[in-house]
Amino acid sequence: IGVVRFHPNDHNLCVCGGFSPALRAWDMRTDKVIHIYKAGVQQHFEVLFLPGGKEFLSTTDSVSRDSADRTIIAWDFQTAAKISNQIFHERYTCPSLALHPKESIFVAQTNGNYMALFSTQRPYKMDKKKRFEGHKVEGFAVGCEFSPDGSLLVTGSSEGTVSFYSYHTARIVRSISGDGSACISVNFHPVLSSLLATSYWDGQIRIWQ
């Protein structure tokens, strides 16, 4: 298991995935699988519930020379039906996703060394005019997250640097240098928005203010 995400409206339900061709939804009250989402891939990297919890997204390792279908897949939570697998058409995997706290937008971290914006509304169109470039991913499962007010998009990097992008301009407004170990996760405190936790490939966790 590489990823577990709880349902936003019912924390007794979760979706998990990893080195398996399918995702599974579990009911923690009964310890039983209630839905199976068959993607036909080798690995799932990320799961992100969309607002309301009726739909969720998953990212996979499915990238070939000629096609990027199934890189990001949209699912119906209740029916386990695949809504779309034609969301991201560039041939890069997407190790992490993040939901904007105020707008109908989600961001995908890509192994092309940039982050791309998409609509949370069907058909989940990508914003081709704005992308967040300047950090390196290079094969690491680097995480990203919006600040609680949505004004910043923060990401780690394969070099250990933490980059703060302006959501509106897509430019880096601040960066924190690393010590060489890849920064693979960034998370804002849910109450104290001035605190940021970062974790690293070598096992370190740091708290920034």
Coordinates of C-alpha atoms in Angstrom, one line a residue:
I1 CA 0.0 0.0 0.0
G2 CA 1.5 3.3 -1.1
V3 CA -1.5 5.7 -0.6
V4 CA -4.5 5.9 1.7
R5 CA -7.0 8.8 1.5
F6 CA -10.1 9.2 3.7
H7 CA -13.5 10.2 2.3
P8 CA -14.0 14.0 3.0
N9 CA -17.6 13.5 4.2
D10 CA -17.3 10.1 6.0
H11 CA -14.0 9.4 7.7
N12 CA -15.1 5.7 8.2
L13 CA -14.4 5.3 4.5
C14 CA -11.1 5.3 2.7
V15 CA -9.5 4.5 -0.6
C16 CA -6.1 2.8 -0.8
G17 CA -3.8 1.8 -3.6
G18 CA -0.2 0.9 -4.3
F19 CA 1.5 -1.9 -6.3
S20 CA -1.8 -3.3 -7.6
P21 CA -3.9 -2.9 -10.7
A22 CA -6.9 -1.9 -8.7
L23 CA -7.8 0.6 -5.9
R24 CA -10.0 -0.5 -3.0
A25 CA -12.5 1.4 -0.9
W26 CA -12.8 0.2 2.7
D27 CA -15.4 0.7 5.4
M28 CA -13.4 0.9 8.6
R29 CA -16.5 0.0 10.7
T30 CA -16.7 -3.4 9.2
D31 CA -13.1 -3.9 7.9
K32 CA -14.6 -4.8 4.5
V33 CA -13.9 -3.7 0.9
I34 CA -17.0 -2.0 -0.4
H35 CA -15.8 -1.0 -3.9
I36 CA -13.0 -2.0 -6.3
Y37 CA -11.8 0.3 -8.9
K38 CA -10.1 -1.6 -11.7
A39 CA -7.5 0.5 -13.6
G40 CA -5.4 -2.2 -15.2
V41 CA -2.1 -0.6 -14.3
Q42 CA 0.9 -1.8 -12.2
Q43 CA 1.0 1.0 -9.6
H44 CA -1.1 3.9 -8.2
F45 CA 0.8 6.9 -6.8
E46 CA -1.9 9.2 -5.5
V47 CA -5.6 9.5 -4.7
L48 CA -7.5 12.9 -4.4
F49 CA -11.1 13.3 -3.5
L50 CA -12.9 16.1 -5.3
P51 CA -15.2 18.5 -3.5
G52 CA -18.4 16.7 -2.3
G53 CA -16.7 13.3 -2.3
K54 CA -18.8 11.8 -5.2
E55 CA -15.7 11.7 -7.4
F56 CA -12.0 11.1 -6.9
L57 CA -8.8 11.1 -9.0
S58 CA -6.0 8.6 -9.0
T59 CA -2.6 8.8 -10.7
T60 CA -0.8 5.8 -12.1
D61 CA 2.5 4.6 -13.7
S62 CA 0.8 4.2 -17.0
V63 CA 2.9 6.1 -19.5
S64 CA 4.1 4.8 -22.9
R65 CA 5.9 6.2 -25.8
D66 CA 2.7 6.9 -27.8
S67 CA 0.1 7.5 -25.1
A68 CA -0.5 9.0 -21.7
D69 CA -4.0 7.7 -21.1
R70 CA -4.7 6.6 -17.5
T71 CA -1.9 8.8 -16.1
I72 CA -4.8 10.6 -14.2
I73 CA -8.1 8.8 -13.9
A74 CA -11.4 10.2 -12.6
W75 CA -13.7 7.7 -10.7
D76 CA -17.2 7.7 -9.4
F77 CA -16.9 6.7 -5.8
Q78 CA -20.2 4.9 -5.4
T79 CA -20.4 3.0 -8.6
A80 CA -16.6 2.4 -9.1
A81 CA -17.2 3.5 -12.7
K82 CA -14.3 5.1 -14.6
I83 CA -15.4 8.6 -15.6
S84 CA -12.4 9.6 -17.6
N85 CA -8.9 8.5 -18.3
Q86 CA -8.2 11.2 -20.9
I87 CA -7.3 14.0 -18.5
F88 CA -3.5 14.5 -18.9
H89 CA -2.0 14.0 -22.3
E90 CA 1.6 14.8 -21.7
R91 CA 3.9 11.7 -21.3
Y92 CA 4.9 12.2 -17.6
T93 CA 3.7 10.4 -14.5
C94 CA 2.1 12.5 -11.7
P95 CA 3.3 11.5 -8.3
S96 CA 1.1 13.9 -6.3
L97 CA -2.1 15.9 -6.5
A98 CA -3.4 18.8 -4.4
L99 CA -6.8 20.6 -4.3
H100 CA -7.1 24.3 -4.2
P101 CA -8.9 25.4 -1.0
K102 CA -11.2 28.0 -2.6
E103 CA -11.3 27.5 -6.4
S104 CA -12.5 24.6 -8.5
I105 CA -8.9 23.7 -9.3
F106 CA -6.5 20.9 -8.6
V107 CA -2.8 20.7 -9.3
A108 CA -0.7 17.8 -10.5
Q109 CA 3.0 17.4 -9.8
T110 CA 4.6 15.9 -12.9
N111 CA 7.9 14.2 -13.5
G112 CA 8.5 16.7 -16.3
N113 CA 9.7 19.2 -13.6
Y114 CA 6.5 21.3 -13.6
M115 CA 3.1 21.4 -11.9
A116 CA -0.1 21.7 -14.1
L117 CA -3.5 23.0 -13.2
F118 CA -6.8 21.3 -14.0
S119 CA -10.5 22.0 -13.4
T120 CA -12.3 19.9 -10.9
Q121 CA -15.3 20.0 -13.1
R122 CA -15.8 17.6 -16.0
P123 CA -14.1 17.1 -18.4
Y124 CA -11.2 18.3 -16.0
K125 CA -9.5 20.5 -18.6
M126 CA -5.9 21.4 -18.1
D127 CA -4.9 25.1 -18.0
K128 CA -2.4 25.2 -20.9
K129 CA -1.5 28.9 -20.2
K130 CA -0.2 28.4 -16.7
R131 CA 2.3 26.0 -15.3
F132 CA 4.7 26.1 -12.3
E133 CA 8.3 25.5 -13.4
G134 CA 11.6 26.0 -11.7
H135 CA 12.0 23.0 -9.4
K136 CA 13.2 19.5 -10.2
V137 CA 11.4 16.3 -9.6
E138 CA 13.5 13.8 -11.5
G139 CA 11.8 10.5 -10.6
F140 CA 11.1 11.2 -6.9
A141 CA 7.5 11.2 -5.6
V142 CA 7.7 14.9 -4.7
G143 CA 4.6 16.3 -2.9
C144 CA 2.9 19.7 -3.3
E145 CA 0.3 21.6 -1.5
F146 CA -1.6 24.9 -1.6
S147 CA -1.5 27.3 1.4
P148 CA -4.7 27.5 3.4
D149 CA -5.7 30.7 1.7
G150 CA -4.8 29.4 -1.7
S151 CA -2.4 32.2 -2.6
L152 CA 0.7 30.0 -2.6
L153 CA 1.6 26.6 -4.1
V154 CA 4.4 24.9 -2.3
T155 CA 6.5 22.0 -3.5
G156 CA 9.5 20.0 -2.6
S157 CA 12.2 18.9 -5.1
S158 CA 14.7 16.2 -5.9
E159 CA 17.5 18.6 -4.8
G160 CA 15.9 19.3 -1.3
T161 CA 14.8 22.8 -2.1
V162 CA 11.3 23.9 -1.0
S163 CA 9.8 26.4 -3.5
F164 CA 6.9 28.8 -2.9
Y165 CA 5.0 29.8 -6.0
S166 CA 2.5 32.6 -6.3
Y167 CA -0.7 30.9 -7.4
H168 CA -1.7 33.9 -9.5
T169 CA 1.6 34.5 -11.3
A170 CA 3.1 31.0 -11.3
R171 CA 6.4 32.6 -10.2
I172 CA 8.6 31.5 -7.4
V173 CA 8.4 34.1 -4.6
R174 CA 10.5 32.3 -2.0
S175 CA 12.7 29.2 -1.7
I176 CA 14.3 27.3 1.2
S177 CA 17.6 25.6 0.3
G178 CA 18.0 22.0 1.1
D179 CA 21.1 19.9 2.1
G180 CA 21.0 17.6 -0.9
S181 CA 18.4 15.1 0.2
A182 CA 15.2 15.1 -1.8
C183 CA 12.3 16.9 -0.2
I184 CA 9.4 14.6 -0.9
S185 CA 6.5 16.0 1.2
V186 CA 5.2 19.5 2.2
N187 CA 2.3 20.1 4.5
F188 CA 0.8 23.1 6.1
H189 CA -0.5 22.9 9.7
P190 CA -4.3 22.6 9.5
V191 CA -4.8 25.4 12.2
L192 CA -1.6 27.4 12.3
S193 CA -1.2 28.3 8.7
S194 CA 2.3 29.9 9.3
L195 CA 3.7 26.5 10.1
L196 CA 5.0 24.1 7.3
A197 CA 6.3 20.6 7.7
T198 CA 8.7 19.1 5.2
S199 CA 10.0 15.6 5.0
Y200 CA 13.0 14.2 3.2
W201 CA 14.3 11.1 1.5
D202 CA 16.9 10.6 4.3
G203 CA 14.1 10.4 6.9
Q204 CA 14.3 13.9 8.3
I205 CA 11.2 15.9 9.1
R206 CA 11.5 19.7 9.6
I207 CA 9.1 22.3 10.8
W208 CA 9.3 25.8 9.4
Q209 CA 7.7 29.1 10.5

